[in-house]
Structures are given as structure tokens and as C-alpha cells.
């Protein structure tokens, strides 16, 4: 496989150096693997910290900035960051109002963030946590006990980030983050495998005439493998899987997310089918976001995330945000 890299061992460091050059509004510590708002700590504001393995960009480093995260901790490709990274991040951004860890439900992430919370609390930092587990495809997987954290992570980071920017206290920001997670469900599909830099070849075998329904963002197996389906058929399968798990009550936020190699032409067409299915099921759509936000390197495919919202959550979603990967209202 051809890749735009130097050597596999420096992929993450090289990307961080490039990010620093492109975004002077961020402080990027290449050696310690930290991405921090340059104006942090912000007096009186709860700080939000997230992180995970690299390869899912713009998640998480691309969501650092006003209205979202205070800091992000990138690990190696598909590998959890270490506790010392999160503890350093907490020390860098805590203003005395506490920090909220937003953690995708993968075993390594959960264990390391829990250890980081202990380290931070030993230094007198108040820590809250939101565990994101929005994937309805499978209960357990190669990396997870319970449901995986995927596209709902963006909704949690954006809405909780807006609450923090308003000056709401840690307990309230944490409660809002948990509410968003509880109201979010996702389902993904892979049209091709992803390729990690160290391996240099597809991480699993997916024949050209087949697709994997319910795939994870690391290439974990899904529910089943089928012959290739149309965009409309995939939309019906994904949306129905979500609504079977979360019967519609309120209007929803919709995220149609690309896995990294699917062009916007296809994603917008897929969104049209998702909207058609939601309309047929009587689900009101409040807002829609389409693009590559929670990716899996060069995997072709897409995921659908729905989040049921009320007036407060919609107000927080619409609040201004200014990050490399998401921005409006500023």
C-alpha cells in the first residue's frame, strides 16, 4: 500500500508537527503527545479532556478549541494514550473548576483514563468522567467489554463543551455529557478494510463484492457480512438497527460520518437515504452533520449516529464552536 508517510514509527509525531504548524491557536507538545488550547486554563471554566488512538482524525485533536475540548491526548495508531499523558493534560488545563474526561468505551482507554483520574485527584484536581458507548451493532468486541464508543463521542464533546464554556459546574457538565451519551446510538458499515502504517496491508479481508455491517472504528467485526447493498438498503439497515434499540421520542441530531476514504459525493447521497428512512419512520430531524469526523484511517464506509434532543441540548449544539475539525457561529 502507498502512504504519504516517512516511516511508520514517526507517523503520529509527524502529524503532530504538521498540526502545530497549521494551527497556532493550539499548543502541540509533540514529545509528550498533548494538544491543548493555547488560552488554557480558562479561569472558572470546567476543562474537557479526551483522547484515544490516532487514526480517527479529526477525533480528538481536531476538536480542541473554544466550544469543545480543552485538550486531547493522541496515542499511537489504534492504541490508547498512557495515563501520564492525561494527567499532564489535566494539570495543563485545570483552572480549579475541575476536569471532565470523555472516554470511548475501549478497554485500554477506560483503564488508562481511570488511572489518570487517580493521578490527577492525587494532585488536588477534581475529575468527572463520561463513558461513551453508543454503538448498537455488537455488545462485546475485540477491544471492548460492552458497547463501543463511536460517533456519539462528537455529540458528547460538542454539547458538553458548550455547557462548560457557559461556566456550568463540573457536576452539571458531566450530567449533560452522560445524558447525550444515553440519548445517542450509532451503526457503521465498512466497504473496505483499513490499513495501518506499521502493517502496510489491509487489517482484515473483505472481498470486493461484500460489505461488513456493524463494523468498529478499528476494523472490529460487525454483526454480519453480506453481498454489496445499495445506499438505500444500507441506510434502512443502519437506521432500523438504531431505532430498534432507541425508539424515537424526540427530534434527533443526525451525524452521517465517513470512515476516512468515502468521498462527500457518496456521503451526501447516503444522507439523502438516511433522511428518507427517518421520514418514513416519523422521526423529526433537528440538525444534520455530514462528513469525515470519526474515521478509521483509509477505511471506505460510513456510520450513522442519532441523538435524541430537547431544547437545552439543541441550544448547546447550536452554540459557537471553533476547532480545526468543527466550527460555526464564530
PDB file of N, CA, C and O in Angstrom, residues 13-28 30 35 38 61-62 64 322-325 327:
ATOM      1  N   UNK A  13       4.072  11.490  15.413  1.00  0.00           N
ATOM      2  CA  UNK A  13       4.885  12.682  15.675  1.00  0.00           C
ATOM      3  C   UNK A  13       4.883  13.629  14.483  1.00  0.00           C
ATOM      4  O   UNK A  13       4.781  14.857  14.641  1.00  0.00           O
ATOM      5  N   UNK A  14       4.990  13.087  13.282  1.00  0.00           N
ATOM      6  CA  UNK A  14       4.972  13.926  12.085  1.00  0.00           C
ATOM      7  C   UNK A  14       3.642  14.654  11.944  1.00  0.00           C
ATOM      8  O   UNK A  14       3.598  15.841  11.591  1.00  0.00           O
ATOM      9  N   UNK A  15       2.552  13.928  12.213  1.00  0.00           N
ATOM     10  CA  UNK A  15       1.234  14.549  12.122  1.00  0.00           C
ATOM     11  C   UNK A  15       1.080  15.673  13.148  1.00  0.00           C
ATOM     12  O   UNK A  15       0.515  16.729  12.847  1.00  0.00           O
ATOM     13  N   UNK A  16       1.593  15.469  14.348  1.00  0.00           N
ATOM     14  CA  UNK A  16       1.502  16.498  15.383  1.00  0.00           C
ATOM     15  C   UNK A  16       2.327  17.722  15.008  1.00  0.00           C
ATOM     16  O   UNK A  16       1.900  18.861  15.238  1.00  0.00           O
ATOM     17  N   UNK A  17       3.492  17.519  14.410  1.00  0.00           N
ATOM     18  CA  UNK A  17       4.288  18.658  13.965  1.00  0.00           C
ATOM     19  C   UNK A  17       3.556  19.445  12.881  1.00  0.00           C
ATOM     20  O   UNK A  17       3.553  20.679  12.864  1.00  0.00           O
ATOM     21  N   UNK A  18       2.908  18.738  11.982  1.00  0.00           N
ATOM     22  CA  UNK A  18       2.133  19.402  10.937  1.00  0.00           C
ATOM     23  C   UNK A  18       0.925  20.124  11.491  1.00  0.00           C
ATOM     24  O   UNK A  18       0.569  21.214  11.022  1.00  0.00           O
ATOM     25  N   UNK A  19       0.296  19.531  12.502  1.00  0.00           N
ATOM     26  CA  UNK A  19      -0.854  20.183  13.127  1.00  0.00           C
ATOM     27  C   UNK A  19      -0.428  21.465  13.823  1.00  0.00           C
ATOM     28  O   UNK A  19      -1.112  22.495  13.748  1.00  0.00           O
ATOM     29  N   UNK A  20       0.706  21.423  14.504  1.00  0.00           N
ATOM     30  CA  UNK A  20       1.210  22.618  15.185  1.00  0.00           C
ATOM     31  C   UNK A  20       1.453  23.746  14.188  1.00  0.00           C
ATOM     32  O   UNK A  20       1.148  24.917  14.465  1.00  0.00           O
ATOM     33  N   UNK A  21       2.010  23.422  13.023  1.00  0.00           N
ATOM     34  CA  UNK A  21       2.295  24.430  12.015  1.00  0.00           C
ATOM     35  C   UNK A  21       1.025  25.023  11.427  1.00  0.00           C
ATOM     36  O   UNK A  21       0.975  26.201  11.059  1.00  0.00           O
ATOM     37  N   UNK A  22      -0.024  24.205  11.333  1.00  0.00           N
ATOM     38  CA  UNK A  22      -1.270  24.653  10.711  1.00  0.00           C
ATOM     39  C   UNK A  22      -2.186  25.389  11.675  1.00  0.00           C
ATOM     40  O   UNK A  22      -3.029  26.175  11.240  1.00  0.00           O
ATOM     41  N   UNK A  23      -2.022  25.152  12.989  1.00  0.00           N
ATOM     42  CA  UNK A  23      -2.978  25.689  13.958  1.00  0.00           C
ATOM     43  C   UNK A  23      -2.249  26.345  15.133  1.00  0.00           C
ATOM     44  O   UNK A  23      -2.129  25.765  16.222  1.00  0.00           O
ATOM     45  N   UNK A  24      -1.778  27.574  14.939  1.00  0.00           N
ATOM     46  CA  UNK A  24      -1.064  28.266  16.017  1.00  0.00           C
ATOM     47  C   UNK A  24      -1.945  28.588  17.212  1.00  0.00           C
ATOM     48  O   UNK A  24      -1.428  28.966  18.268  1.00  0.00           O
ATOM     49  N   UNK A  25      -3.269  28.444  17.058  1.00  0.00           N
ATOM     50  CA  UNK A  25      -4.166  28.665  18.198  1.00  0.00           C
ATOM     51  C   UNK A  25      -4.110  27.517  19.197  1.00  0.00           C
ATOM     52  O   UNK A  25      -4.710  27.592  20.278  1.00  0.00           O
ATOM     53  N   UNK A  26      -3.394  26.442  18.837  1.00  0.00           N
ATOM     54  CA  UNK A  26      -3.222  25.295  19.717  1.00  0.00           C
ATOM     55  C   UNK A  26      -1.775  25.204  20.176  1.00  0.00           C
ATOM     56  O   UNK A  26      -0.851  25.619  19.460  1.00  0.00           O
ATOM     57  N   UNK A  27      -1.575  24.660  21.358  1.00  0.00           N
ATOM     58  CA  UNK A  27      -0.245  24.306  21.830  1.00  0.00           C
ATOM     59  C   UNK A  27      -0.088  22.800  21.642  1.00  0.00           C
ATOM     60  O   UNK A  27      -0.822  22.020  22.263  1.00  0.00           O
ATOM     61  N   UNK A  28       0.811  22.399  20.774  1.00  0.00           N
ATOM     62  CA  UNK A  28       1.007  20.984  20.461  1.00  0.00           C
ATOM     63  C   UNK A  28       2.366  20.546  21.003  1.00  0.00           C
ATOM     64  O   UNK A  28       3.406  21.029  20.547  1.00  0.00           O
ATOM     65  N   UNK A  30       4.737  17.753  20.950  1.00  0.00           N
ATOM     66  CA  UNK A  30       4.991  16.540  20.166  1.00  0.00           C
ATOM     67  C   UNK A  30       5.602  15.453  21.043  1.00  0.00           C
ATOM     68  O   UNK A  30       5.235  14.280  20.952  1.00  0.00           O
ATOM     69  N   UNK A  35      -2.296  17.947  22.890  1.00  0.00           N
ATOM     70  CA  UNK A  35      -2.837  19.047  22.102  1.00  0.00           C
ATOM     71  C   UNK A  35      -3.719  19.853  23.040  1.00  0.00           C
ATOM     72  O   UNK A  35      -4.692  19.319  23.589  1.00  0.00           O
ATOM     73  N   UNK A  38      -4.482  27.032  23.398  1.00  0.00           N
ATOM     74  CA  UNK A  38      -3.396  27.941  23.773  1.00  0.00           C
ATOM     75  C   UNK A  38      -3.797  28.851  24.929  1.00  0.00           C
ATOM     76  O   UNK A  38      -2.935  29.308  25.699  1.00  0.00           O
ATOM     77  N   UNK A  61      -7.977  15.344  18.496  1.00  0.00           N
ATOM     78  CA  UNK A  61      -7.200  16.577  18.463  1.00  0.00           C
ATOM     79  C   UNK A  61      -7.824  17.672  17.624  1.00  0.00           C
ATOM     80  O   UNK A  61      -7.656  18.855  17.919  1.00  0.00           O
ATOM     81  N   UNK A  62      -8.562  17.296  16.595  1.00  0.00           N
ATOM     82  CA  UNK A  62      -9.227  18.282  15.761  1.00  0.00           C
ATOM     83  C   UNK A  62     -10.430  18.926  16.401  1.00  0.00           C
ATOM     84  O   UNK A  62     -11.028  19.832  15.823  1.00  0.00           O
ATOM     85  N   UNK A  64     -10.222  20.264  19.588  1.00  0.00           N
ATOM     86  CA  UNK A  64      -9.715  21.090  20.678  1.00  0.00           C
ATOM     87  C   UNK A  64      -9.892  22.556  20.305  1.00  0.00           C
ATOM     88  O   UNK A  64      -9.448  22.985  19.235  1.00  0.00           O
ATOM     89  N   UNK A 322     -15.188  26.623  17.701  1.00  0.00           N
ATOM     90  CA  UNK A 322     -14.080  26.973  16.812  1.00  0.00           C
ATOM     91  C   UNK A 322     -12.923  26.024  17.053  1.00  0.00           C
ATOM     92  O   UNK A 322     -12.072  26.231  17.908  1.00  0.00           O
ATOM     93  N   UNK A 323     -12.891  24.955  16.299  1.00  0.00           N
ATOM     94  CA  UNK A 323     -11.825  23.957  16.370  1.00  0.00           C
ATOM     95  C   UNK A 323     -11.365  23.640  14.956  1.00  0.00           C
ATOM     96  O   UNK A 323     -12.045  23.990  13.982  1.00  0.00           O
ATOM     97  N   UNK A 324     -10.229  22.972  14.793  1.00  0.00           N
ATOM     98  CA  UNK A 324      -9.804  22.612  13.435  1.00  0.00           C
ATOM     99  C   UNK A 324     -10.824  21.752  12.691  1.00  0.00           C
ATOM    100  O   UNK A 324     -10.962  21.869  11.470  1.00  0.00           O
ATOM    101  N   UNK A 325     -11.553  20.904  13.403  1.00  0.00           N
ATOM    102  CA  UNK A 325     -12.437  19.958  12.739  1.00  0.00           C
ATOM    103  C   UNK A 325     -13.893  20.324  12.723  1.00  0.00           C
ATOM    104  O   UNK A 325     -14.685  19.718  12.003  1.00  0.00           O
ATOM    105  N   UNK A 327     -16.507  23.929  13.253  1.00  0.00           N
ATOM    106  CA  UNK A 327     -16.614  25.339  13.617  1.00  0.00           C
ATOM    107  C   UNK A 327     -17.865  25.943  13.022  1.00  0.00           C
ATOM    108  O   UNK A 327     -18.236  25.684  11.873  1.00  0.00           O
TER     109      UNK A 327
END
